[in-house]
Amino acid sequence: MPEPFAWVPDISRGEWLRPMESEPFGSILSVVPAGFEAYARVFHPVQRDRPRDTRTWHGVDQATHFQCVRNLEHAIEDQWTSWAATAASFGTTMHPEAQFARLVRQAPGPADDVVGLDGWRYFPPQEGCLDAAALSVAATVLTEHTTTPTAGVAAVWEGWGGLMSAGARMQLVLASSGLRRLAVTARQVGARVRDALGYRFGASLRHAKPGTGILSREVATGPRFDLHGGTGRSYVLFEAGAADFVDVRWTDRAPWIDEAIWAQSPSIIWPDDHAWVLATEIDFDSTLVAGTRVLVEELVHTPGLEVLPVPSDADLSWQGDALDHPE
């Protein structure tokens, strides 16, 4: 049996996903394949914060309130919450086609940090990455819905900063350090720095030498599995069954991760029996799962995840949220 997380140079193992290219780009069926009984949307966690002393941002002058504070992170409490809790704070409606910007009463498009009625400041969910803990919880369920829980493929987008070259990685480290020094709010840097920076240095550093980043030169220069030609969806494949993600410490073994704080989830995971597909499109702030109705139902009721069933023809574009509108 292949070693878990070993590189897969045989990109033909992804060919069964090729029919997704005939679907409208950005649609659900262009992210996960058609033909499954049911589909689910796993919402990426939302981060929120507030000052510890006032317990609200309302009435706080950020320019002066923290002038004498030496430990900014201690002065502000920070926690993860759900989309449903976010909607409750803004008086909007949580539903399968919800868009975060609409939930916080902003115009369609990328959402900004915004303070809710409850005094918490809400930050947009991370795009392109399902956090390690949530993936671990989901994997625990997924292992029960395949005959090959220890055998499958994890496809990792090649464009994540630092993956292919040391130049991108160095820029990320320096930029994140700068953000820590210059921050005037206490949003924890950790997993959110990639959002602040875009975390996609590949475009500006495409001439950096491959093989000087996290991945070895053999992998960095090896075959790629390309989907939706011309859109930049090119992936490196690794051996990985759902069982390999059950332990949240999977981040210590994944060869595309060098530090847990930067843990990047695979863009696509599927078992060898093709019983389901879990996909995190690089521009989506939620993850899609295609599988059986029983699988979807179990995911919906799994503690630690925020999941709703979603029809395969749902509109997840910025304009797709027909229930929530900005004021």
XYZ file of C-alpha atoms in Angstrom:
327
model
C 0.000 0.000 0.000
C 1.390 3.482 -0.885
C 2.639 5.610 1.975
C 0.059 8.201 3.139
C 0.745 11.650 1.655
C 3.215 10.273 -0.878
C 3.385 12.236 -4.114
C 1.243 10.863 -6.965
C 2.870 11.475 -10.365
C 0.107 9.453 -12.070
C -2.308 12.294 -12.810
C -4.650 9.908 -14.658
C -6.185 9.164 -11.266
C -7.987 12.486 -11.555
C -9.378 11.907 -15.036
C -12.737 10.762 -13.684
C -13.354 14.391 -12.658
C -12.931 15.647 -16.215
C -16.722 15.905 -16.909
C -16.798 18.868 -14.494
C -15.146 20.906 -17.246
C -18.338 20.775 -19.307
C -20.273 22.574 -16.554
C -20.480 26.383 -16.285
C -17.306 27.494 -14.525
C -17.992 28.436 -10.919
C -21.155 26.369 -10.687
C -21.462 23.653 -8.055
C -21.064 20.906 -10.638
C -17.839 22.467 -11.892
C -16.412 22.058 -8.369
C -17.814 18.622 -7.478
C -19.032 16.074 -10.051
C -22.587 15.538 -11.212
C -24.361 12.238 -10.647
C -24.278 12.028 -6.845
C -27.425 11.603 -4.746
C -26.900 14.716 -2.649
C -24.704 17.758 -2.142
C -23.715 19.742 0.931
C -22.089 23.055 1.680
C -19.645 23.197 4.594
C -19.347 26.808 5.748
C -15.880 27.953 6.748
C -15.741 29.319 10.315
C -16.088 33.054 10.907
C -13.688 34.906 13.181
C -14.910 37.708 15.395
C -13.370 39.901 18.091
C -14.167 42.671 20.586
C -12.344 44.658 23.300
C -12.191 42.794 26.608
C -12.892 45.882 28.701
C -15.939 47.276 26.900
C -17.107 43.941 25.424
C -18.256 45.884 22.369
C -16.786 47.914 19.512
C -19.723 50.305 19.611
C -18.566 53.672 20.937
C -14.891 52.683 20.835
C -12.480 55.089 19.148
C -9.880 52.689 17.771
C -7.415 55.524 17.212
C -7.191 56.307 20.937
C -8.690 53.405 22.904
C -5.567 51.232 22.780
C -2.873 53.920 22.993
C -1.621 52.771 26.402
C -2.138 49.063 25.792
C 1.090 47.077 25.654
C -0.396 43.679 24.833
C -2.960 44.272 22.127
C -3.845 40.609 21.660
C -4.642 40.318 25.374
C -6.777 43.472 25.225
C -9.061 41.991 22.617
C -10.838 38.662 22.854
C -11.048 36.624 19.692
C -13.139 33.576 18.816
C -14.533 31.509 15.975
C -18.248 31.445 15.286
C -20.762 30.317 12.673
C -22.452 31.922 9.713
C -25.766 31.398 11.503
C -24.537 33.380 14.521
C -23.286 36.076 12.166
C -26.674 36.296 10.481
C -28.358 36.585 13.893
C -26.085 39.514 14.772
C -27.051 41.398 11.616
C -30.720 40.404 11.462
C -30.322 38.487 8.214
C -31.261 34.964 7.148
C -28.925 31.992 7.039
C -29.699 29.580 4.188
C -27.889 27.227 1.740
C -27.139 29.929 -0.844
C -26.113 32.579 1.683
C -23.275 34.906 0.763
C -21.260 36.310 3.646
C -21.297 39.884 2.362
C -25.088 39.772 2.198
C -25.325 38.281 5.710
C -23.452 41.304 7.090
C -25.565 43.685 4.979
C -22.901 44.655 2.480
C -23.119 44.908 -1.285
C -22.255 41.781 -3.313
C -18.514 41.186 -3.505
C -15.693 40.585 -1.042
C -16.879 41.419 2.477
C -15.097 43.872 4.763
C -14.644 43.641 8.517
C -17.852 44.918 10.103
C -19.343 45.306 13.593
C -22.631 43.592 14.343
C -25.479 44.626 16.599
C -23.967 42.492 19.356
C -20.751 44.548 19.403
C -18.533 41.846 17.914
C -16.473 42.651 14.845
C -16.851 39.991 12.165
C -14.214 39.023 9.617
C -14.890 37.296 6.283
C -14.326 33.517 6.269
C -11.141 32.177 4.795
C -11.287 31.441 1.079
C -9.834 28.318 -0.470
C -9.100 26.538 2.795
C -11.108 24.407 5.220
C -9.384 24.741 8.573
C -7.538 21.690 9.880
C -9.931 21.009 12.750
C -13.041 21.153 10.560
C -11.443 18.888 7.965
C -10.597 16.427 10.727
C -14.232 16.355 11.881
C -15.519 15.967 8.330
C -13.011 13.201 7.598
C -14.270 11.225 10.582
C -17.675 11.106 8.914
C -16.340 10.555 5.407
C -14.404 7.441 6.434
C -17.715 5.728 7.225
C -19.081 6.339 3.731
C -16.449 4.704 1.532
C -15.116 1.203 1.057
C -11.599 2.666 0.734
C -11.177 4.919 3.798
C -7.386 4.561 3.743
C -6.925 4.950 -0.003
C -7.600 8.027 -2.078
C -6.173 11.228 -3.492
C -5.678 14.741 -2.155
C -5.228 17.407 -4.832
C -3.404 20.545 -3.677
C -3.519 23.737 -5.752
C -0.019 24.589 -6.949
C -0.521 28.345 -6.536
C -0.385 28.617 -2.763
C 2.462 30.900 -1.707
C 5.670 29.157 -0.677
C 4.687 25.787 -2.099
C 6.914 25.810 -5.148
C 9.553 28.440 -4.401
C 11.381 29.894 -1.419
C 10.909 33.417 -2.753
C 7.147 33.355 -2.241
C 7.567 31.789 1.164
C 10.034 34.453 2.276
C 7.734 37.265 1.165
C 4.875 35.702 3.128
C 6.947 35.480 6.315
C 8.212 39.051 6.018
C 4.805 40.450 5.171
C 3.115 38.642 8.036
C 5.770 39.933 10.437
C 5.051 43.432 9.227
C 1.360 42.974 9.833
C 2.039 41.866 13.391
C 4.060 45.018 14.101
C 1.660 47.423 12.432
C -1.647 45.954 13.566
C -3.961 48.415 15.284
C -6.558 45.796 15.992
C -6.061 42.417 17.633
C -7.345 40.135 14.951
C -5.090 37.119 15.433
C -2.771 36.760 12.480
C -2.497 32.955 12.236
C -4.723 31.566 9.527
C -6.010 35.016 8.508
C -2.774 36.500 7.179
C -3.233 34.745 3.865
C -6.514 36.648 3.445
C -4.896 39.993 4.244
C -2.061 39.320 1.829
C -4.021 37.481 -0.812
C -1.613 34.604 -0.046
C -1.102 34.073 -3.744
C 2.376 35.117 -4.645
C 2.641 32.666 -7.512
C 1.560 35.215 -10.105
C 4.171 37.804 -9.132
C 6.931 35.265 -8.507
C 6.366 32.863 -11.350
C 10.000 33.128 -12.355
C 11.248 31.918 -8.960
C 13.130 28.639 -9.172
C 10.820 25.642 -8.577
C 11.850 23.196 -5.898
C 13.172 25.832 -3.486
C 9.909 26.030 -1.567
C 8.117 23.535 0.644
C 7.890 20.819 -2.012
C 10.937 19.015 -3.361
C 12.217 19.803 -6.835
C 10.978 16.431 -8.092
C 7.435 17.231 -7.022
C 7.589 20.910 -7.930
C 8.627 20.101 -11.491
C 6.501 16.956 -11.855
C 3.180 16.353 -13.643
C 0.154 18.471 -12.768
C -3.507 17.591 -12.879
C -5.170 20.485 -14.715
C -8.882 21.243 -14.548
C -10.781 23.965 -16.373
C -7.909 24.838 -18.683
C -6.886 28.478 -18.684
C -8.253 29.191 -15.198
C -5.116 28.288 -13.274
C -6.673 25.250 -11.572
C -3.597 23.057 -11.602
C -3.031 20.561 -8.797
C -0.318 18.391 -7.290
C -1.685 14.973 -6.292
C -0.866 13.069 -3.113
C -1.916 9.694 -1.691
C -4.494 10.326 1.050
C -7.553 8.488 2.262
C -10.148 10.154 4.454
C -8.676 8.282 7.421
C -5.420 10.202 6.995
C -7.198 13.433 7.973
C -9.098 12.149 11.017
C -6.310 13.058 13.432
C -6.085 16.861 13.474
C -2.298 16.426 13.514
C -2.467 15.480 9.833
C -0.844 18.884 9.330
C 2.383 17.462 10.776
C 2.585 14.824 8.049
C 1.297 16.601 4.963
C 4.308 17.427 2.744
C 2.743 20.633 1.453
C 2.697 22.121 4.977
C 5.778 23.225 6.888
C 4.046 24.984 9.795
C 0.647 24.163 11.271
C -0.214 27.857 11.514
C -0.186 27.966 7.694
C -2.012 24.653 7.298
C -3.560 24.568 3.841
C -6.279 22.017 3.191
C -6.323 20.118 -0.104
C -8.461 21.633 -2.827
C -10.038 18.263 -3.675
C -10.154 14.946 -1.804
C -11.690 11.725 -3.082
C -11.492 8.036 -2.089
C -10.367 5.392 -4.567
C -13.919 4.023 -4.807
C -15.192 7.497 -5.831
C -17.984 7.270 -3.238
C -17.814 11.008 -2.535
C -15.841 14.155 -3.318
C -14.891 16.989 -0.970
C -13.766 20.149 -2.769
C -12.674 23.591 -1.616
C -12.577 25.840 -4.657
C -9.721 28.337 -4.242
C -12.085 31.342 -4.467
C -14.909 29.941 -2.296
C -15.409 30.614 1.424
C -17.147 27.279 1.838
C -16.411 23.663 0.937
C -18.650 21.399 -1.150
C -19.293 17.707 -0.622
C -20.935 15.354 -3.129
C -22.083 11.943 -1.906
C -25.065 9.960 -0.700
C -28.090 11.424 1.054
C -27.098 9.546 4.180
C -23.637 11.115 4.121
C -25.018 14.620 3.672
C -27.573 14.110 6.434
C -24.858 12.936 8.809
C -22.622 15.899 7.981
C -25.489 18.301 8.642
C -25.886 16.894 12.164
C -22.186 16.589 13.004
C -21.055 18.816 15.925
C -18.108 20.993 15.014
C -19.295 21.621 11.463
C -21.764 24.079 9.970
C -23.339 22.263 7.023
C -26.492 22.661 4.963
C -27.774 20.532 2.080
C -27.533 22.428 -1.186
C -29.152 21.666 -4.560
C -26.714 20.949 -7.362
C -28.060 23.918 -9.341
C -27.724 26.413 -6.475
C -26.246 29.805 -7.300
C -23.242 30.426 -5.032
C -22.138 33.570 -6.828
C -22.129 36.959 -5.089
C -25.522 37.643 -6.664
C -26.935 34.261 -5.681
C -28.195 35.240 -2.234
C -31.786 36.252 -2.962
C -32.890 36.441 0.692
C -30.397 38.907 2.152
C -29.807 42.406 0.826
C -27.650 45.293 2.027
C -29.395 48.222 3.640
